[in-house]
CSV table of C-alpha atoms in Angstrom, one decimal:
chain,number,residue,atom,x,y,z
A,1,MET,CA,-62.0,-45.4,41.0
A,2,ALA,CA,-59.9,-42.6,38.9
A,3,SER,CA,-59.4,-43.0,35.3
A,4,ILE,CA,-56.3,-41.9,33.4
A,5,LYS,CA,-58.9,-39.2,31.6
A,6,ASP,CA,-59.6,-38.0,35.5
A,7,VAL,CA,-55.4,-37.7,36.0
A,8,ALA,CA,-55.2,-35.5,32.5
A,9,LEU,CA,-58.1,-33.4,33.4
A,10,LYS,CA,-56.7,-32.6,37.1
A,11,ALA,CA,-53.0,-31.9,35.7
A,12,GLN,CA,-54.5,-30.3,32.6
A,13,VAL,CA,-52.4,-32.3,30.3
A,14,SER,CA,-53.3,-34.9,27.5
A,15,THR,CA,-54.3,-38.8,28.3
A,16,THR,CA,-51.0,-39.4,26.3
A,17,THR,CA,-48.8,-37.3,28.5
A,18,VAL,CA,-50.1,-38.9,31.5
A,19,SER,CA,-49.4,-42.2,29.4
A,20,HIS,CA,-45.8,-41.4,29.2
A,21,VAL,CA,-45.3,-40.7,32.6
A,22,VAL,CA,-46.6,-43.6,34.0
A,23,ASN,CA,-44.9,-46.2,31.5
A,24,GLY,CA,-41.8,-43.9,31.3
A,25,THR,CA,-41.9,-44.2,27.2
A,26,ARG,CA,-41.1,-40.5,26.3
A,27,PHE,CA,-39.4,-37.6,27.9
A,28,VAL,CA,-41.6,-35.2,29.9
A,29,SER,CA,-40.4,-32.3,31.5
A,30,ASP,CA,-39.9,-32.2,35.1
A,31,LYS,CA,-42.7,-29.7,35.7
A,32,VAL,CA,-45.3,-31.5,33.8
A,33,ARG,CA,-44.1,-34.7,35.5
A,34,ALA,CA,-44.5,-33.3,38.8
A,35,GLU,CA,-48.1,-32.0,38.2
A,36,VAL,CA,-49.1,-35.5,36.7
A,37,GLU,CA,-47.8,-37.4,39.6
A,38,ALA,CA,-49.4,-35.0,42.1
A,39,ALA,CA,-52.6,-35.6,40.2
A,40,ILE,CA,-52.3,-39.5,40.5
A,41,ARG,CA,-51.5,-39.3,44.3
A,42,GLU,CA,-54.6,-37.2,45.0
A,43,LEU,CA,-56.8,-39.0,42.7
A,44,GLY,CA,-55.5,-42.5,43.6
A,45,TYR,CA,-55.3,-43.5,40.3
A,46,VAL,CA,-54.2,-47.0,39.5
A,47,PRO,CA,-52.9,-47.8,36.5
A,48,SER,CA,-54.3,-50.8,34.4
A,49,ALA,CA,-51.9,-53.5,34.1
A,50,VAL,CA,-53.7,-55.3,31.3
A,51,ALA,CA,-53.6,-52.0,29.2
A,52,ARG,CA,-49.8,-51.5,29.8
A,53,SER,CA,-49.5,-55.3,29.0
A,54,LEU,CA,-50.8,-54.7,26.0
A,55,LYS,CA,-48.9,-52.0,24.7
A,56,SER,CA,-45.4,-53.6,26.3
A,57,ASN,CA,-46.4,-57.3,25.4
A,58,THR,CA,-45.1,-58.3,29.0
A,59,THR,CA,-46.9,-58.2,32.3
A,60,LYS,CA,-43.8,-59.1,34.6
A,61,THR,CA,-45.6,-61.7,36.0
A,62,ILE,CA,-44.8,-65.5,36.2
A,63,GLY,CA,-47.1,-68.4,37.0
A,64,MET,CA,-46.2,-71.5,39.2
A,65,LEU,CA,-48.1,-74.8,39.4
A,66,ILE,CA,-47.3,-77.1,42.8
A,67,PRO,CA,-48.9,-80.4,43.4
A,68,ASN,CA,-49.3,-79.9,47.3
A,69,CYS,CA,-49.0,-76.7,49.0
A,70,SER,CA,-48.9,-78.4,52.7
A,71,ASN,CA,-45.6,-80.2,51.6
A,72,PRO,CA,-42.8,-78.4,52.9
A,73,TYR,CA,-40.3,-79.5,50.2
A,74,PHE,CA,-42.7,-77.3,47.8
A,75,ALA,CA,-43.1,-74.6,50.0
A,76,GLU,CA,-39.3,-74.2,50.4
A,77,ILE,CA,-38.9,-74.2,46.5
A,78,VAL,CA,-41.8,-71.7,46.1
A,79,ARG,CA,-40.1,-69.3,48.7
A,80,SER,CA,-36.9,-69.3,46.5
A,81,VAL,CA,-38.7,-68.8,43.5
A,82,GLU,CA,-40.8,-66.1,44.7
A,83,ASP,CA,-37.8,-64.4,46.3
A,84,HIS,CA,-35.9,-64.7,42.9
A,85,CYS,CA,-38.9,-63.5,40.9
A,86,PHE,CA,-39.2,-60.7,43.1
A,87,GLY,CA,-35.6,-59.4,43.2
A,88,ALA,CA,-35.8,-59.8,39.2
A,89,GLY,CA,-38.9,-57.3,39.1
A,90,TYR,CA,-41.5,-60.2,38.3
A,91,THR,CA,-44.6,-61.2,40.3
A,92,LEU,CA,-45.4,-64.8,41.0
A,93,ILE,CA,-48.9,-66.0,40.8
A,94,LEU,CA,-49.0,-69.6,42.6
A,95,CYS,CA,-51.6,-72.4,42.2
A,96,ASN,CA,-51.9,-75.7,44.0
A,97,THR,CA,-53.0,-78.4,41.8
A,98,ASP,CA,-53.9,-80.9,45.0
A,99,ASP,CA,-52.4,-83.5,42.8
A,100,ASP,CA,-55.5,-83.4,40.6
A,101,PRO,CA,-55.1,-83.7,36.8
A,102,HIS,CA,-58.3,-81.9,36.1
A,103,ARG,CA,-57.4,-78.8,38.5
A,104,GLN,CA,-54.0,-78.9,36.7
A,105,GLY,CA,-55.4,-78.5,33.3
A,106,VAL,CA,-57.9,-75.6,34.5
A,107,TYR,CA,-55.1,-73.6,36.2
A,108,LEU,CA,-52.8,-73.8,33.1
A,109,GLN,CA,-55.8,-72.6,30.8
A,110,VAL,CA,-56.7,-69.8,33.1
A,111,LEU,CA,-53.0,-68.7,33.7
A,112,SER,CA,-52.4,-68.7,29.8
A,113,GLU,CA,-55.3,-66.6,29.5
A,114,LYS,CA,-54.0,-64.0,32.1
A,115,ARG,CA,-50.9,-63.4,29.5
A,116,ILE,CA,-48.3,-64.4,32.0
A,117,ASP,CA,-44.5,-64.1,30.6
A,118,GLY,CA,-43.8,-67.6,31.8
A,119,MET,CA,-44.2,-70.8,33.7
A,120,ILE,CA,-43.0,-73.0,36.4
A,121,ILE,CA,-44.6,-76.4,36.6
A,122,ILE,CA,-44.3,-79.3,39.3
A,123,SER,CA,-46.5,-81.7,37.6
A,124,THR,CA,-49.2,-84.0,39.0
A,125,GLY,CA,-49.0,-87.5,38.6
A,126,GLU,CA,-51.3,-89.8,36.2
A,127,ASP,CA,-52.2,-86.7,34.0
A,128,GLU,CA,-51.9,-88.0,30.2
A,129,GLY,CA,-53.0,-84.7,28.9
A,130,LEU,CA,-50.6,-82.7,30.3
A,131,LEU,CA,-47.9,-83.1,27.3
A,132,ARG,CA,-50.3,-81.9,24.9
A,133,MET,CA,-51.3,-79.0,26.8
A,134,LEU,CA,-47.4,-78.0,27.3
A,135,GLN,CA,-46.9,-78.6,23.5
A,136,GLY,CA,-49.7,-75.8,23.0
A,137,LEU,CA,-48.4,-73.3,25.6
A,138,PRO,CA,-47.6,-70.1,23.5
A,139,ILE,CA,-45.1,-69.1,26.9
A,140,PRO,CA,-41.7,-70.5,28.0
A,141,THR,CA,-42.1,-73.4,30.6
A,142,VAL,CA,-39.6,-74.7,32.7
A,143,LEU,CA,-40.4,-78.1,34.7
A,144,LEU,CA,-39.5,-78.7,37.8
A,145,ASP,CA,-38.5,-81.6,39.8
A,146,ARG,CA,-40.8,-83.9,37.4
A,147,GLU,CA,-39.7,-84.8,34.0
A,148,ILE,CA,-42.5,-85.3,31.2
A,149,ASP,CA,-41.1,-87.4,28.4
A,150,GLU,CA,-41.1,-86.0,25.0
A,151,ALA,CA,-41.7,-82.2,26.7
A,152,HIS,CA,-39.7,-79.7,25.1
A,153,CYS,CA,-39.5,-77.9,28.0
A,154,ASP,CA,-36.4,-76.7,30.4
A,155,LEU,CA,-35.9,-78.5,33.4
A,156,VAL,CA,-34.5,-78.5,36.5
A,157,GLU,CA,-34.2,-81.5,38.9
A,158,THR,CA,-32.2,-83.4,41.3
A,159,ALA,CA,-30.5,-86.6,40.3
A,160,HIS,CA,-32.9,-88.7,42.1
A,161,LEU,CA,-31.4,-92.3,41.4
A,162,GLN,CA,-28.0,-91.2,42.6
A,163,GLY,CA,-29.8,-90.0,45.8
A,164,GLY,CA,-31.9,-93.3,46.1
A,165,MET,CA,-28.2,-95.1,46.0
A,166,LEU,CA,-26.6,-92.6,48.7
A,167,ALA,CA,-29.3,-93.4,51.1
A,168,THR,CA,-29.2,-97.0,50.4
A,169,GLN,CA,-25.5,-97.4,50.8
A,170,HIS,CA,-25.4,-95.2,53.9
A,171,LEU,CA,-27.7,-98.2,55.4
A,172,ILE,CA,-25.3,-100.9,53.9
A,173,ASP,CA,-22.3,-99.3,55.3
A,174,LEU,CA,-24.1,-99.5,58.8
A,175,GLY,CA,-24.3,-103.0,58.4
A,176,HIS,CA,-28.0,-103.4,57.5
A,177,ARG,CA,-28.9,-106.3,54.9
A,178,ARG,CA,-32.7,-106.3,55.1
A,179,ILE,CA,-33.6,-103.0,54.0
A,180,ALA,CA,-36.9,-101.9,52.8
A,181,CYS,CA,-38.0,-99.0,50.4
A,182,LEU,CA,-40.9,-96.7,51.2
A,183,SER,CA,-41.4,-95.1,47.7
A,184,GLY,CA,-44.1,-92.4,46.5
A,185,PRO,CA,-46.8,-92.9,43.9
A,186,ALA,CA,-45.6,-95.4,41.6
A,187,ASP,CA,-46.2,-93.2,38.2
A,188,LEU,CA,-44.2,-90.5,39.3
A,189,THR,CA,-40.7,-90.2,37.9
A,190,PRO,CA,-38.9,-89.1,41.0
A,191,SER,CA,-40.4,-92.2,42.8
A,192,ALA,CA,-39.3,-94.6,40.0
A,193,GLN,CA,-35.7,-93.1,40.0
A,194,ARG,CA,-35.4,-93.3,43.8
A,195,ILE,CA,-36.5,-96.9,43.6
A,196,GLU,CA,-34.2,-97.7,40.9
A,197,GLY,CA,-31.3,-96.3,43.1
A,198,TRP,CA,-32.3,-98.3,46.1
A,199,ARG,CA,-32.3,-101.5,43.7
A,200,THR,CA,-28.9,-100.5,42.0
A,201,ALA,CA,-27.3,-100.0,45.7
A,202,LEU,CA,-28.9,-103.5,46.8
A,203,ALA,CA,-27.4,-105.0,43.7
A,204,GLN,CA,-23.9,-103.8,44.2
A,205,SER,CA,-23.9,-105.4,47.5
A,206,GLY,CA,-25.4,-108.8,46.4
A,207,LEU,CA,-28.8,-108.2,47.8
A,208,THR,CA,-30.9,-108.0,44.7
A,209,ALA,CA,-33.0,-111.1,45.9
A,210,GLN,CA,-34.7,-109.1,48.8
A,211,ALA,CA,-36.2,-106.1,46.5
A,212,GLN,CA,-39.4,-107.6,45.7
A,213,ASP,CA,-40.9,-108.0,49.0
A,214,LEU,CA,-39.6,-105.1,50.5
A,215,LEU,CA,-40.8,-102.2,48.4
A,216,TRP,CA,-43.7,-100.4,49.5
A,217,HIS,CA,-45.6,-97.5,47.8
A,218,SER,CA,-47.3,-94.5,49.5
A,219,ASP,CA,-48.4,-91.0,48.7
A,220,PHE,CA,-45.3,-88.8,49.6
A,221,THR,CA,-47.8,-87.5,53.0
A,222,SER,CA,-47.0,-88.1,56.5
A,223,GLN,CA,-50.3,-90.0,56.9
A,224,GLY,CA,-49.2,-92.2,54.0
A,225,GLY,CA,-45.7,-92.8,55.6
A,226,PHE,CA,-47.4,-93.6,59.1
A,227,THR,CA,-50.0,-96.2,57.5
A,228,ALA,CA,-47.1,-97.8,55.3
A,229,MET,CA,-44.8,-98.2,58.3
A,230,GLN,CA,-47.7,-100.0,60.2
A,231,ALA,CA,-47.8,-102.5,57.5
A,232,ILE,CA,-44.1,-102.9,57.2
A,233,LEU,CA,-43.6,-103.3,61.1
A,234,ALA,CA,-46.4,-105.7,61.0
A,235,SER,CA,-45.0,-108.0,58.4
A,236,PRO,CA,-43.8,-111.3,59.0
A,237,GLN,CA,-40.1,-110.2,58.7
A,238,PRO,CA,-39.5,-106.6,59.3
A,239,PRO,CA,-36.4,-105.0,57.8
A,240,THR,CA,-33.8,-103.5,60.0
A,241,ALA,CA,-33.7,-100.2,58.1
A,242,VAL,CA,-35.9,-98.2,55.7
A,243,PHE,CA,-35.4,-95.6,53.1
A,244,VAL,CA,-38.2,-93.5,52.9
A,245,CYS,CA,-38.4,-91.5,49.8
A,246,ASN,CA,-39.3,-88.2,51.1
A,247,ASP,CA,-39.1,-86.7,54.7
A,248,LEU,CA,-42.9,-86.0,55.3
A,249,MET,CA,-43.4,-89.8,54.7
A,250,CYS,CA,-40.1,-90.5,57.0
A,251,ILE,CA,-42.0,-88.2,60.0
A,252,GLY,CA,-44.8,-90.1,59.5
A,253,ALA,CA,-43.1,-93.5,59.7
A,254,LEU,CA,-41.3,-92.2,62.9
A,255,SER,CA,-44.4,-91.8,64.5
A,256,ALA,CA,-45.5,-95.1,63.7
A,257,ALA,CA,-42.7,-96.8,65.0
A,258,HIS,CA,-43.0,-94.7,68.3
A,259,GLU,CA,-46.6,-95.9,68.7
A,260,ALA,CA,-45.5,-99.5,68.0
A,261,GLY,CA,-42.5,-99.3,70.8
A,262,VAL,CA,-40.1,-99.8,68.1
A,263,ARG,CA,-36.8,-97.6,68.8
A,264,VAL,CA,-35.4,-95.5,65.9
A,265,PRO,CA,-32.8,-96.2,65.2
A,266,GLN,CA,-32.0,-98.9,68.1
A,267,ASP,CA,-34.5,-101.2,66.6
A,268,ILE,CA,-35.1,-100.1,63.3
A,269,SER,CA,-33.0,-97.3,61.1
A,270,LEU,CA,-35.0,-94.7,58.9
A,271,ILE,CA,-33.7,-92.4,56.3
A,272,GLY,CA,-35.5,-89.8,54.3
A,273,PHE,CA,-35.2,-87.7,51.6
A,274,ASP,CA,-35.6,-83.8,50.7
A,275,ASP,CA,-33.8,-82.4,54.0
A,276,ILE,CA,-37.0,-80.0,54.7
A,277,GLU,CA,-36.5,-77.8,57.5
A,278,LEU,CA,-38.6,-79.8,59.8
A,279,ALA,CA,-36.3,-83.1,59.4
A,280,ARG,CA,-33.9,-81.6,62.0
A,281,PHE,CA,-36.6,-81.0,64.6
A,282,ALA,CA,-37.9,-84.4,64.4
A,283,SER,CA,-36.9,-87.1,67.4
A,284,PRO,CA,-34.7,-88.2,66.7
A,285,ALA,CA,-33.3,-85.7,64.0
A,286,LEU,CA,-33.6,-87.5,60.4
A,287,THR,CA,-30.6,-88.7,58.4
A,288,THR,CA,-32.0,-87.6,55.0
A,289,ILE,CA,-30.8,-87.2,51.2
A,290,ALA,CA,-30.6,-83.3,50.9
A,291,GLN,CA,-31.9,-81.6,47.7
A,292,PRO,CA,-30.5,-78.2,47.0
A,293,LYS,CA,-33.9,-76.3,46.9
A,294,HIS,CA,-32.7,-72.7,47.0
A,295,ARG,CA,-30.5,-73.5,43.9
A,296,ILE,CA,-33.3,-75.1,42.3
A,297,GLY,CA,-35.7,-72.6,42.7
A,298,VAL,CA,-33.0,-70.0,41.6
A,299,ALA,CA,-32.0,-72.1,38.5
A,300,ALA,CA,-35.6,-72.5,37.5
A,301,VAL,CA,-36.2,-68.5,37.4
A,302,ASP,CA,-33.2,-67.9,35.8
A,303,MET,CA,-33.7,-70.5,33.1
A,304,LEU,CA,-37.4,-68.8,32.4
A,305,LEU,CA,-35.8,-65.4,32.3
A,306,GLU,CA,-33.3,-66.4,29.7
A,307,ARG,CA,-36.1,-67.5,27.4
A,308,ILE,CA,-38.1,-64.4,28.4
A,309,GLN,CA,-35.8,-61.8,28.1
A,310,GLY,CA,-33.0,-63.2,25.6
A,311,GLY,CA,-35.3,-65.2,23.5
A,312,ARG,CA,-33.6,-68.9,24.1
A,313,VAL,CA,-35.1,-71.7,21.9
A,314,GLN,CA,-33.2,-74.7,22.7
A,315,ALA,CA,-34.2,-76.6,25.9
A,316,ARG,CA,-31.9,-77.0,28.6
A,317,GLN,CA,-31.4,-79.4,31.4
A,318,VAL,CA,-30.0,-78.5,34.8
A,319,LEU,CA,-29.5,-81.7,37.2
A,320,PHE,CA,-28.2,-80.9,40.6
A,321,GLN,CA,-26.5,-83.7,42.8
A,322,PRO,CA,-28.1,-84.6,46.3
A,323,ALA,CA,-26.1,-84.9,49.7
A,324,LEU,CA,-26.3,-87.1,52.5
A,325,VAL,CA,-26.8,-85.5,55.7
A,326,VAL,CA,-26.5,-87.9,58.7
A,327,ARG,CA,-28.5,-87.2,61.7
A,328,HIS,CA,-29.9,-89.3,64.7
A,329,SER,CA,-32.1,-91.8,62.8
A,330,THR,CA,-29.8,-94.1,61.6
A,331,ALA,CA,-27.4,-96.5,63.5
A,332,GLY,CA,-25.4,-99.6,63.0
A,333,VAL,CA,-27.0,-103.1,63.4
A,334,THR,CA,-26.4,-104.3,66.9
């Protein structure tokens, strides 16, 4: 591979002149610039990103951790983040932690050593060491979707509690009174907040007493939704409606109902959360609570660039409001 010295020799200039042409750090005459650029093309010279970052103290690179790359919700968020990074002249390095705290810690360490300019993190659950690692990170960091107590980082998320209330109130308005909640892992803040929204809506309608025997936990996957729904349908007194706390689980629940010969929405209503693209292609199409995924991704990048480019120190929080999207998986009690 050609070096900067090879380019300088070919163009008959100094290595310093080649560096100024590559980095645009000083005026170079058009004639000399053309000769250097011709030598670069002929030799196939690729400037060292590490060397350039050491001089400029920036790599134009952002790291991002997500807990599950197979979840379409996270994939849609990543698409928004990557597009906005690219438009701002930054490259995104994506790491999938697979909901594994150890892997999350390793990736945080690796990305920090690569001198990235900033980090966007959707955390895993049950990671007691994450707060300590975040406090030691020397780069700007934005938390997305999942808050972490005492972490003085920027935060972008949806109002999960209000989303849970919206979903449950929709079912109540349809005449349902026995409404189950199929939630994600108990240790995740979004799960807890969506459950709280469900409980609040029930309480406002005088249905609080039913909450204890109608709460189910799973793992935010379609298989988890399928298995949990089988158990719900086999319970002594199945509900007439279920608030499923993400669309992937809701698709799994829909499949379990179909396999059991239970019609949706005629026999049981299902409502999801997230409004992933697949939700409208399910059969029946899912009624769900939409998160503004594109706006979430853009806001996370913008907040990070504010810190990287503008030096903002004070942590900020952006809270987006969810919206009810009514399709065909919910109906009134017959």
